[in-house]
């Protein structure tokens, strides 16, 4: 492992800080987690390597923004937890990476996201709620994801996502997207309007029933 780690640390800008093997609890899937030096936003993002990632020609990659309410507490107001679970399963089978980004609430933070939820209860959609609070409708930058992938030697990916902006930002920052593979549609009575707003406001590829 040390030879591999020393090789990965050779990136000129963002570099690998450390890596370690971590079994993923309920998922029962071995993984390797990478931390980094030099991330431009100073946040503690990680890359989780799954399956036969070292030998696959083009890895399957999910850029997943942190969602405490969905990822940890299984909130039904979004589809984040379901997307993460599906991604781990599919990436483990194919070989690739989950890039886990500390960008809660599309970059506005947890407390502000709870404020946005309150506005959504009043009938405001998720994007308008962010702007009502004084933020951009989506403040996330995926450049840091491209930097981390580059640091571990990934130049081309199959992107597991419904969001065309992720593809655009990866390619603008040096990571080629061979193709996009959509995640599933995880709608329920609580998150339908949220998912519909993503389709109508930011062109997410979600095949929602109308």
PDB file of C-alpha atoms in Angstrom:
ATOM      1  CA  UNK A   1       0.000   0.000   0.000  1.00  0.00           C
ATOM      2  CA  UNK A   2       2.798   2.435   0.784  1.00  0.00           C
ATOM      3  CA  UNK A   3       4.220   2.297  -2.769  1.00  0.00           C
ATOM      4  CA  UNK A   4       0.791   3.061  -4.181  1.00  0.00           C
ATOM      5  CA  UNK A   5       0.249   5.878  -1.695  1.00  0.00           C
ATOM      6  CA  UNK A   6       3.615   7.489  -2.451  1.00  0.00           C
ATOM      7  CA  UNK A   7       2.786   7.410  -6.169  1.00  0.00           C
ATOM      8  CA  UNK A   8      -0.572   9.092  -5.563  1.00  0.00           C
ATOM      9  CA  UNK A   9       1.079  11.828  -3.491  1.00  0.00           C
ATOM     10  CA  UNK A  10       2.967  13.031  -6.582  1.00  0.00           C
ATOM     11  CA  UNK A  11       0.089  15.273  -7.811  1.00  0.00           C
ATOM     12  CA  UNK A  12       1.399  18.820  -8.285  1.00  0.00           C
ATOM     13  CA  UNK A  13      -1.585  20.719  -6.836  1.00  0.00           C
ATOM     14  CA  UNK A  14      -3.999  18.576  -4.848  1.00  0.00           C
ATOM     15  CA  UNK A  15      -2.325  15.505  -3.394  1.00  0.00           C
ATOM     16  CA  UNK A  16      -3.303  12.463  -1.381  1.00  0.00           C
ATOM     17  CA  UNK A  17      -2.832  13.023   2.347  1.00  0.00           C
ATOM     18  CA  UNK A  18      -3.547   9.447   3.441  1.00  0.00           C
ATOM     19  CA  UNK A  19      -5.639   6.383   2.675  1.00  0.00           C
ATOM     20  CA  UNK A  20      -6.967   3.513   4.726  1.00  0.00           C
ATOM     21  CA  UNK A  21      -9.138   0.446   4.329  1.00  0.00           C
ATOM     22  CA  UNK A  22     -12.585   0.842   5.905  1.00  0.00           C
ATOM     23  CA  UNK A  23     -15.356  -1.807   5.956  1.00  0.00           C
ATOM     24  CA  UNK A  24     -18.669  -0.067   5.319  1.00  0.00           C
ATOM     25  CA  UNK A  25     -20.949  -1.344   8.085  1.00  0.00           C
ATOM     26  CA  UNK A  26     -24.417  -2.200   6.832  1.00  0.00           C
ATOM     27  CA  UNK A  27     -23.205  -2.183   3.228  1.00  0.00           C
ATOM     28  CA  UNK A  28     -20.751  -5.019   4.075  1.00  0.00           C
ATOM     29  CA  UNK A  29     -18.425  -3.835   1.328  1.00  0.00           C
ATOM     30  CA  UNK A  30     -14.692  -3.191   1.747  1.00  0.00           C
ATOM     31  CA  UNK A  31     -13.561   0.261   0.725  1.00  0.00           C
ATOM     32  CA  UNK A  32     -10.493   2.464   0.736  1.00  0.00           C
ATOM     33  CA  UNK A  33     -10.956   6.049   1.893  1.00  0.00           C
ATOM     34  CA  UNK A  34      -8.655   8.841   0.689  1.00  0.00           C
ATOM     35  CA  UNK A  35      -8.017  12.227   2.282  1.00  0.00           C
ATOM     36  CA  UNK A  36      -6.231  15.108   0.538  1.00  0.00           C
ATOM     37  CA  UNK A  37      -3.925  18.068   0.856  1.00  0.00           C
ATOM     38  CA  UNK A  38      -4.474  21.306  -1.041  1.00  0.00           C
ATOM     39  CA  UNK A  39      -8.241  21.367  -1.547  1.00  0.00           C
ATOM     40  CA  UNK A  40      -9.053  24.938  -2.484  1.00  0.00           C
ATOM     41  CA  UNK A  41     -12.108  25.327  -0.247  1.00  0.00           C
ATOM     42  CA  UNK A  42     -10.340  23.929   2.833  1.00  0.00           C
ATOM     43  CA  UNK A  43     -13.081  21.372   3.537  1.00  0.00           C
ATOM     44  CA  UNK A  44     -12.569  17.726   4.471  1.00  0.00           C
ATOM     45  CA  UNK A  45     -13.902  16.017   1.336  1.00  0.00           C
ATOM     46  CA  UNK A  46     -13.043  12.357   0.766  1.00  0.00           C
ATOM     47  CA  UNK A  47     -12.941   9.800  -2.019  1.00  0.00           C
ATOM     48  CA  UNK A  48     -14.193   6.274  -1.298  1.00  0.00           C
ATOM     49  CA  UNK A  49     -12.768   3.595  -3.590  1.00  0.00           C
ATOM     50  CA  UNK A  50     -14.960   0.528  -4.116  1.00  0.00           C
ATOM     51  CA  UNK A  51     -14.658  -2.763  -5.949  1.00  0.00           C
ATOM     52  CA  UNK A  52     -11.801  -3.490  -8.357  1.00  0.00           C
ATOM     53  CA  UNK A  53     -11.071   0.206  -8.839  1.00  0.00           C
ATOM     54  CA  UNK A  54      -7.364  -0.253  -9.558  1.00  0.00           C
ATOM     55  CA  UNK A  55      -7.951  -2.464 -12.608  1.00  0.00           C
ATOM     56  CA  UNK A  56     -11.120  -1.099 -14.207  1.00  0.00           C
ATOM     57  CA  UNK A  57     -10.507   0.802 -17.458  1.00  0.00           C
ATOM     58  CA  UNK A  58     -13.073   3.560 -16.847  1.00  0.00           C
ATOM     59  CA  UNK A  59     -14.319   3.794 -13.247  1.00  0.00           C
ATOM     60  CA  UNK A  60     -17.915   4.446 -12.283  1.00  0.00           C
ATOM     61  CA  UNK A  61     -18.026   7.633 -10.204  1.00  0.00           C
ATOM     62  CA  UNK A  62     -20.656   9.302  -8.051  1.00  0.00           C
ATOM     63  CA  UNK A  63     -20.201  12.902  -6.901  1.00  0.00           C
ATOM     64  CA  UNK A  64     -22.329  12.937  -3.763  1.00  0.00           C
ATOM     65  CA  UNK A  65     -22.915  16.097  -1.765  1.00  0.00           C
ATOM     66  CA  UNK A  66     -23.264  15.541   1.952  1.00  0.00           C
ATOM     67  CA  UNK A  67     -26.849  15.359   3.190  1.00  0.00           C
ATOM     68  CA  UNK A  68     -27.002  14.682   6.914  1.00  0.00           C
ATOM     69  CA  UNK A  69     -30.795  14.482   6.925  1.00  0.00           C
ATOM     70  CA  UNK A  70     -30.947  12.011   4.035  1.00  0.00           C
ATOM     71  CA  UNK A  71     -27.685  10.066   4.284  1.00  0.00           C
ATOM     72  CA  UNK A  72     -27.827   9.504   8.050  1.00  0.00           C
ATOM     73  CA  UNK A  73     -31.422   9.993   9.183  1.00  0.00           C
ATOM     74  CA  UNK A  74     -33.209   8.693   6.065  1.00  0.00           C
ATOM     75  CA  UNK A  75     -35.237  11.859   5.542  1.00  0.00           C
ATOM     76  CA  UNK A  76     -38.006  11.429   2.989  1.00  0.00           C
ATOM     77  CA  UNK A  77     -37.795  15.089   1.933  1.00  0.00           C
ATOM     78  CA  UNK A  78     -35.049  14.209  -0.559  1.00  0.00           C
ATOM     79  CA  UNK A  79     -33.656  11.205  -2.424  1.00  0.00           C
ATOM     80  CA  UNK A  80     -30.056  11.551  -1.220  1.00  0.00           C
ATOM     81  CA  UNK A  81     -29.878   8.501   1.033  1.00  0.00           C
ATOM     82  CA  UNK A  82     -31.347   6.196  -1.603  1.00  0.00           C
ATOM     83  CA  UNK A  83     -29.015   7.562  -4.253  1.00  0.00           C
ATOM     84  CA  UNK A  84     -25.992   6.998  -2.027  1.00  0.00           C
ATOM     85  CA  UNK A  85     -26.985   3.411  -1.228  1.00  0.00           C
ATOM     86  CA  UNK A  86     -27.610   2.615  -4.890  1.00  0.00           C
ATOM     87  CA  UNK A  87     -24.320   4.243  -5.870  1.00  0.00           C
ATOM     88  CA  UNK A  88     -22.286   2.218  -3.378  1.00  0.00           C
ATOM     89  CA  UNK A  89     -23.846  -1.022  -4.665  1.00  0.00           C
ATOM     90  CA  UNK A  90     -23.337  -0.222  -8.353  1.00  0.00           C
ATOM     91  CA  UNK A  91     -19.834   1.192  -7.947  1.00  0.00           C
ATOM     92  CA  UNK A  92     -18.767  -1.806  -5.891  1.00  0.00           C
ATOM     93  CA  UNK A  93     -19.856  -4.111  -8.708  1.00  0.00           C
ATOM     94  CA  UNK A  94     -18.252  -2.045 -11.502  1.00  0.00           C
ATOM     95  CA  UNK A  95     -15.234  -0.605  -9.701  1.00  0.00           C
ATOM     96  CA  UNK A  96     -14.856   3.090  -9.017  1.00  0.00           C
ATOM     97  CA  UNK A  97     -15.365   5.891  -6.538  1.00  0.00           C
ATOM     98  CA  UNK A  98     -17.826   7.822  -4.429  1.00  0.00           C
ATOM     99  CA  UNK A  99     -16.570  11.399  -4.133  1.00  0.00           C
ATOM    100  CA  UNK A 100     -18.186  12.562  -0.898  1.00  0.00           C
ATOM    101  CA  UNK A 101     -18.375  16.350  -0.806  1.00  0.00           C
ATOM    102  CA  UNK A 102     -19.009  18.414   2.329  1.00  0.00           C
ATOM    103  CA  UNK A 103     -21.512  20.691   0.588  1.00  0.00           C
ATOM    104  CA  UNK A 104     -24.651  20.393   2.697  1.00  0.00           C
ATOM    105  CA  UNK A 105     -27.800  21.982   1.278  1.00  0.00           C
ATOM    106  CA  UNK A 106     -26.229  22.731  -2.121  1.00  0.00           C
ATOM    107  CA  UNK A 107     -23.463  24.541  -0.322  1.00  0.00           C
ATOM    108  CA  UNK A 108     -25.463  26.691   2.128  1.00  0.00           C
ATOM    109  CA  UNK A 109     -24.871  24.560   5.242  1.00  0.00           C
ATOM    110  CA  UNK A 110     -27.066  22.512   7.528  1.00  0.00           C
ATOM    111  CA  UNK A 111     -28.751  25.296   9.503  1.00  0.00           C
ATOM    112  CA  UNK A 112     -29.573  27.249   6.367  1.00  0.00           C
ATOM    113  CA  UNK A 113     -30.907  24.078   4.777  1.00  0.00           C
ATOM    114  CA  UNK A 114     -33.300  23.676   7.702  1.00  0.00           C
ATOM    115  CA  UNK A 115     -34.366  27.297   7.123  1.00  0.00           C
ATOM    116  CA  UNK A 116     -34.933  26.427   3.464  1.00  0.00           C
ATOM    117  CA  UNK A 117     -37.035  23.427   4.497  1.00  0.00           C
ATOM    118  CA  UNK A 118     -39.204  25.775   6.533  1.00  0.00           C
ATOM    119  CA  UNK A 119     -39.763  27.931   3.449  1.00  0.00           C
ATOM    120  CA  UNK A 120     -40.598  24.838   1.410  1.00  0.00           C
ATOM    121  CA  UNK A 121     -43.362  24.071   3.908  1.00  0.00           C
ATOM    122  CA  UNK A 122     -44.840  27.411   2.847  1.00  0.00           C
ATOM    123  CA  UNK A 123     -44.901  26.359  -0.803  1.00  0.00           C
ATOM    124  CA  UNK A 124     -41.564  27.755  -2.039  1.00  0.00           C
ATOM    125  CA  UNK A 125     -39.508  25.358  -4.172  1.00  0.00           C
ATOM    126  CA  UNK A 126     -36.036  24.265  -3.087  1.00  0.00           C
ATOM    127  CA  UNK A 127     -34.111  26.559  -5.450  1.00  0.00           C
ATOM    128  CA  UNK A 128     -36.210  29.652  -4.737  1.00  0.00           C
ATOM    129  CA  UNK A 129     -35.870  28.957  -1.004  1.00  0.00           C
ATOM    130  CA  UNK A 130     -32.085  29.223  -1.300  1.00  0.00           C
ATOM    131  CA  UNK A 131     -32.260  32.528  -3.151  1.00  0.00           C
ATOM    132  CA  UNK A 132     -34.860  33.815  -0.675  1.00  0.00           C
ATOM    133  CA  UNK A 133     -32.238  33.237   2.044  1.00  0.00           C
ATOM    134  CA  UNK A 134     -29.684  35.281   0.123  1.00  0.00           C
ATOM    135  CA  UNK A 135     -27.760  32.477  -1.560  1.00  0.00           C
ATOM    136  CA  UNK A 136     -27.411  31.296  -5.143  1.00  0.00           C
ATOM    137  CA  UNK A 137     -29.888  28.531  -5.989  1.00  0.00           C
ATOM    138  CA  UNK A 138     -26.942  26.093  -6.073  1.00  0.00           C
ATOM    139  CA  UNK A 139     -23.618  27.153  -4.535  1.00  0.00           C
ATOM    140  CA  UNK A 140     -21.751  23.912  -5.099  1.00  0.00           C
ATOM    141  CA  UNK A 141     -18.478  23.742  -6.995  1.00  0.00           C
ATOM    142  CA  UNK A 142     -17.419  20.366  -8.374  1.00  0.00           C
ATOM    143  CA  UNK A 143     -13.920  21.546  -9.274  1.00  0.00           C
ATOM    144  CA  UNK A 144     -12.688  20.099  -6.001  1.00  0.00           C
ATOM    145  CA  UNK A 145     -14.090  16.716  -7.076  1.00  0.00           C
ATOM    146  CA  UNK A 146     -12.141  16.910 -10.331  1.00  0.00           C
ATOM    147  CA  UNK A 147      -9.004  17.841  -8.384  1.00  0.00           C
ATOM    148  CA  UNK A 148      -9.344  14.818  -6.100  1.00  0.00           C
ATOM    149  CA  UNK A 149      -9.972  12.442  -8.984  1.00  0.00           C
ATOM    150  CA  UNK A 150      -6.956  13.820 -10.807  1.00  0.00           C
ATOM    151  CA  UNK A 151      -4.839  13.371  -7.672  1.00  0.00           C
ATOM    152  CA  UNK A 152      -5.616   9.634  -7.606  1.00  0.00           C
ATOM    153  CA  UNK A 153      -4.898   9.291 -11.316  1.00  0.00           C
ATOM    154  CA  UNK A 154      -8.413   9.300 -12.756  1.00  0.00           C
ATOM    155  CA  UNK A 155      -8.742  11.067 -16.110  1.00  0.00           C
ATOM    156  CA  UNK A 156     -11.949   9.537 -17.493  1.00  0.00           C
ATOM    157  CA  UNK A 157     -15.132   8.397 -15.736  1.00  0.00           C
ATOM    158  CA  UNK A 158     -18.608   7.031 -16.184  1.00  0.00           C
ATOM    159  CA  UNK A 159     -20.635   9.502 -14.140  1.00  0.00           C
ATOM    160  CA  UNK A 160     -23.462   8.120 -12.003  1.00  0.00           C
ATOM    161  CA  UNK A 161     -25.742  11.142 -11.815  1.00  0.00           C
ATOM    162  CA  UNK A 162     -28.918  12.823 -13.048  1.00  0.00           C
ATOM    163  CA  UNK A 163     -27.310  16.274 -12.915  1.00  0.00           C
ATOM    164  CA  UNK A 164     -25.771  17.623 -16.163  1.00  0.00           C
ATOM    165  CA  UNK A 165     -23.946  20.362 -14.250  1.00  0.00           C
ATOM    166  CA  UNK A 166     -21.710  17.764 -12.622  1.00  0.00           C
ATOM    167  CA  UNK A 167     -20.620  16.516 -16.048  1.00  0.00           C
ATOM    168  CA  UNK A 168     -19.987  20.058 -17.269  1.00  0.00           C
ATOM    169  CA  UNK A 169     -17.909  20.991 -14.232  1.00  0.00           C
ATOM    170  CA  UNK A 170     -15.825  17.806 -14.304  1.00  0.00           C
ATOM    171  CA  UNK A 171     -14.995  18.278 -17.968  1.00  0.00           C
ATOM    172  CA  UNK A 172     -14.215  21.975 -17.455  1.00  0.00           C
ATOM    173  CA  UNK A 173     -11.662  20.891 -14.863  1.00  0.00           C
ATOM    174  CA  UNK A 174      -9.838  18.166 -16.743  1.00  0.00           C
ATOM    175  CA  UNK A 175     -11.821  14.963 -16.099  1.00  0.00           C
ATOM    176  CA  UNK A 176     -13.469  13.464 -19.180  1.00  0.00           C
ATOM    177  CA  UNK A 177     -16.959  11.971 -18.810  1.00  0.00           C
ATOM    178  CA  UNK A 178     -17.311   9.008 -21.163  1.00  0.00           C
ATOM    179  CA  UNK A 179     -21.035   8.789 -20.466  1.00  0.00           C
ATOM    180  CA  UNK A 180     -23.625   9.534 -17.821  1.00  0.00           C
ATOM    181  CA  UNK A 181     -25.530   6.765 -16.068  1.00  0.00           C
ATOM    182  CA  UNK A 182     -28.681   7.910 -14.307  1.00  0.00           C
ATOM    183  CA  UNK A 183     -29.477   6.971 -10.742  1.00  0.00           C
ATOM    184  CA  UNK A 184     -32.873   5.539  -9.870  1.00  0.00           C
ATOM    185  CA  UNK A 185     -36.043   7.537  -9.288  1.00  0.00           C
ATOM    186  CA  UNK A 186     -36.778   7.565  -5.559  1.00  0.00           C
ATOM    187  CA  UNK A 187     -39.925   9.648  -5.255  1.00  0.00           C
ATOM    188  CA  UNK A 188     -42.478   9.707  -2.478  1.00  0.00           C
ATOM    189  CA  UNK A 189     -45.243  12.003  -1.282  1.00  0.00           C
ATOM    190  CA  UNK A 190     -42.776  14.130   0.687  1.00  0.00           C
ATOM    191  CA  UNK A 191     -40.083  14.696  -1.951  1.00  0.00           C
ATOM    192  CA  UNK A 192     -42.040  14.746  -5.227  1.00  0.00           C
ATOM    193  CA  UNK A 193     -42.112  18.555  -5.498  1.00  0.00           C
ATOM    194  CA  UNK A 194     -38.403  18.705  -4.613  1.00  0.00           C
ATOM    195  CA  UNK A 195     -37.553  16.300  -7.432  1.00  0.00           C
ATOM    196  CA  UNK A 196     -39.870  18.110  -9.833  1.00  0.00           C
ATOM    197  CA  UNK A 197     -38.068  21.379  -9.077  1.00  0.00           C
ATOM    198  CA  UNK A 198     -34.752  19.724  -9.925  1.00  0.00           C
ATOM    199  CA  UNK A 199     -36.162  18.627 -13.284  1.00  0.00           C
ATOM    200  CA  UNK A 200     -37.748  21.975 -14.132  1.00  0.00           C
ATOM    201  CA  UNK A 201     -35.123  24.338 -12.700  1.00  0.00           C
ATOM    202  CA  UNK A 202     -31.825  22.594 -13.386  1.00  0.00           C
ATOM    203  CA  UNK A 203     -32.580  19.988 -16.057  1.00  0.00           C
ATOM    204  CA  UNK A 204     -31.971  16.913 -13.906  1.00  0.00           C
ATOM    205  CA  UNK A 205     -32.706  13.700 -15.822  1.00  0.00           C
ATOM    206  CA  UNK A 206     -35.342  12.211 -13.519  1.00  0.00           C
ATOM    207  CA  UNK A 207     -38.198  10.286 -15.098  1.00  0.00           C
ATOM    208  CA  UNK A 208     -40.902  11.365 -12.689  1.00  0.00           C
ATOM    209  CA  UNK A 209     -44.504  10.186 -13.143  1.00  0.00           C
ATOM    210  CA  UNK A 210     -46.791  13.124 -13.952  1.00  0.00           C
TER     211      UNK A 210
END
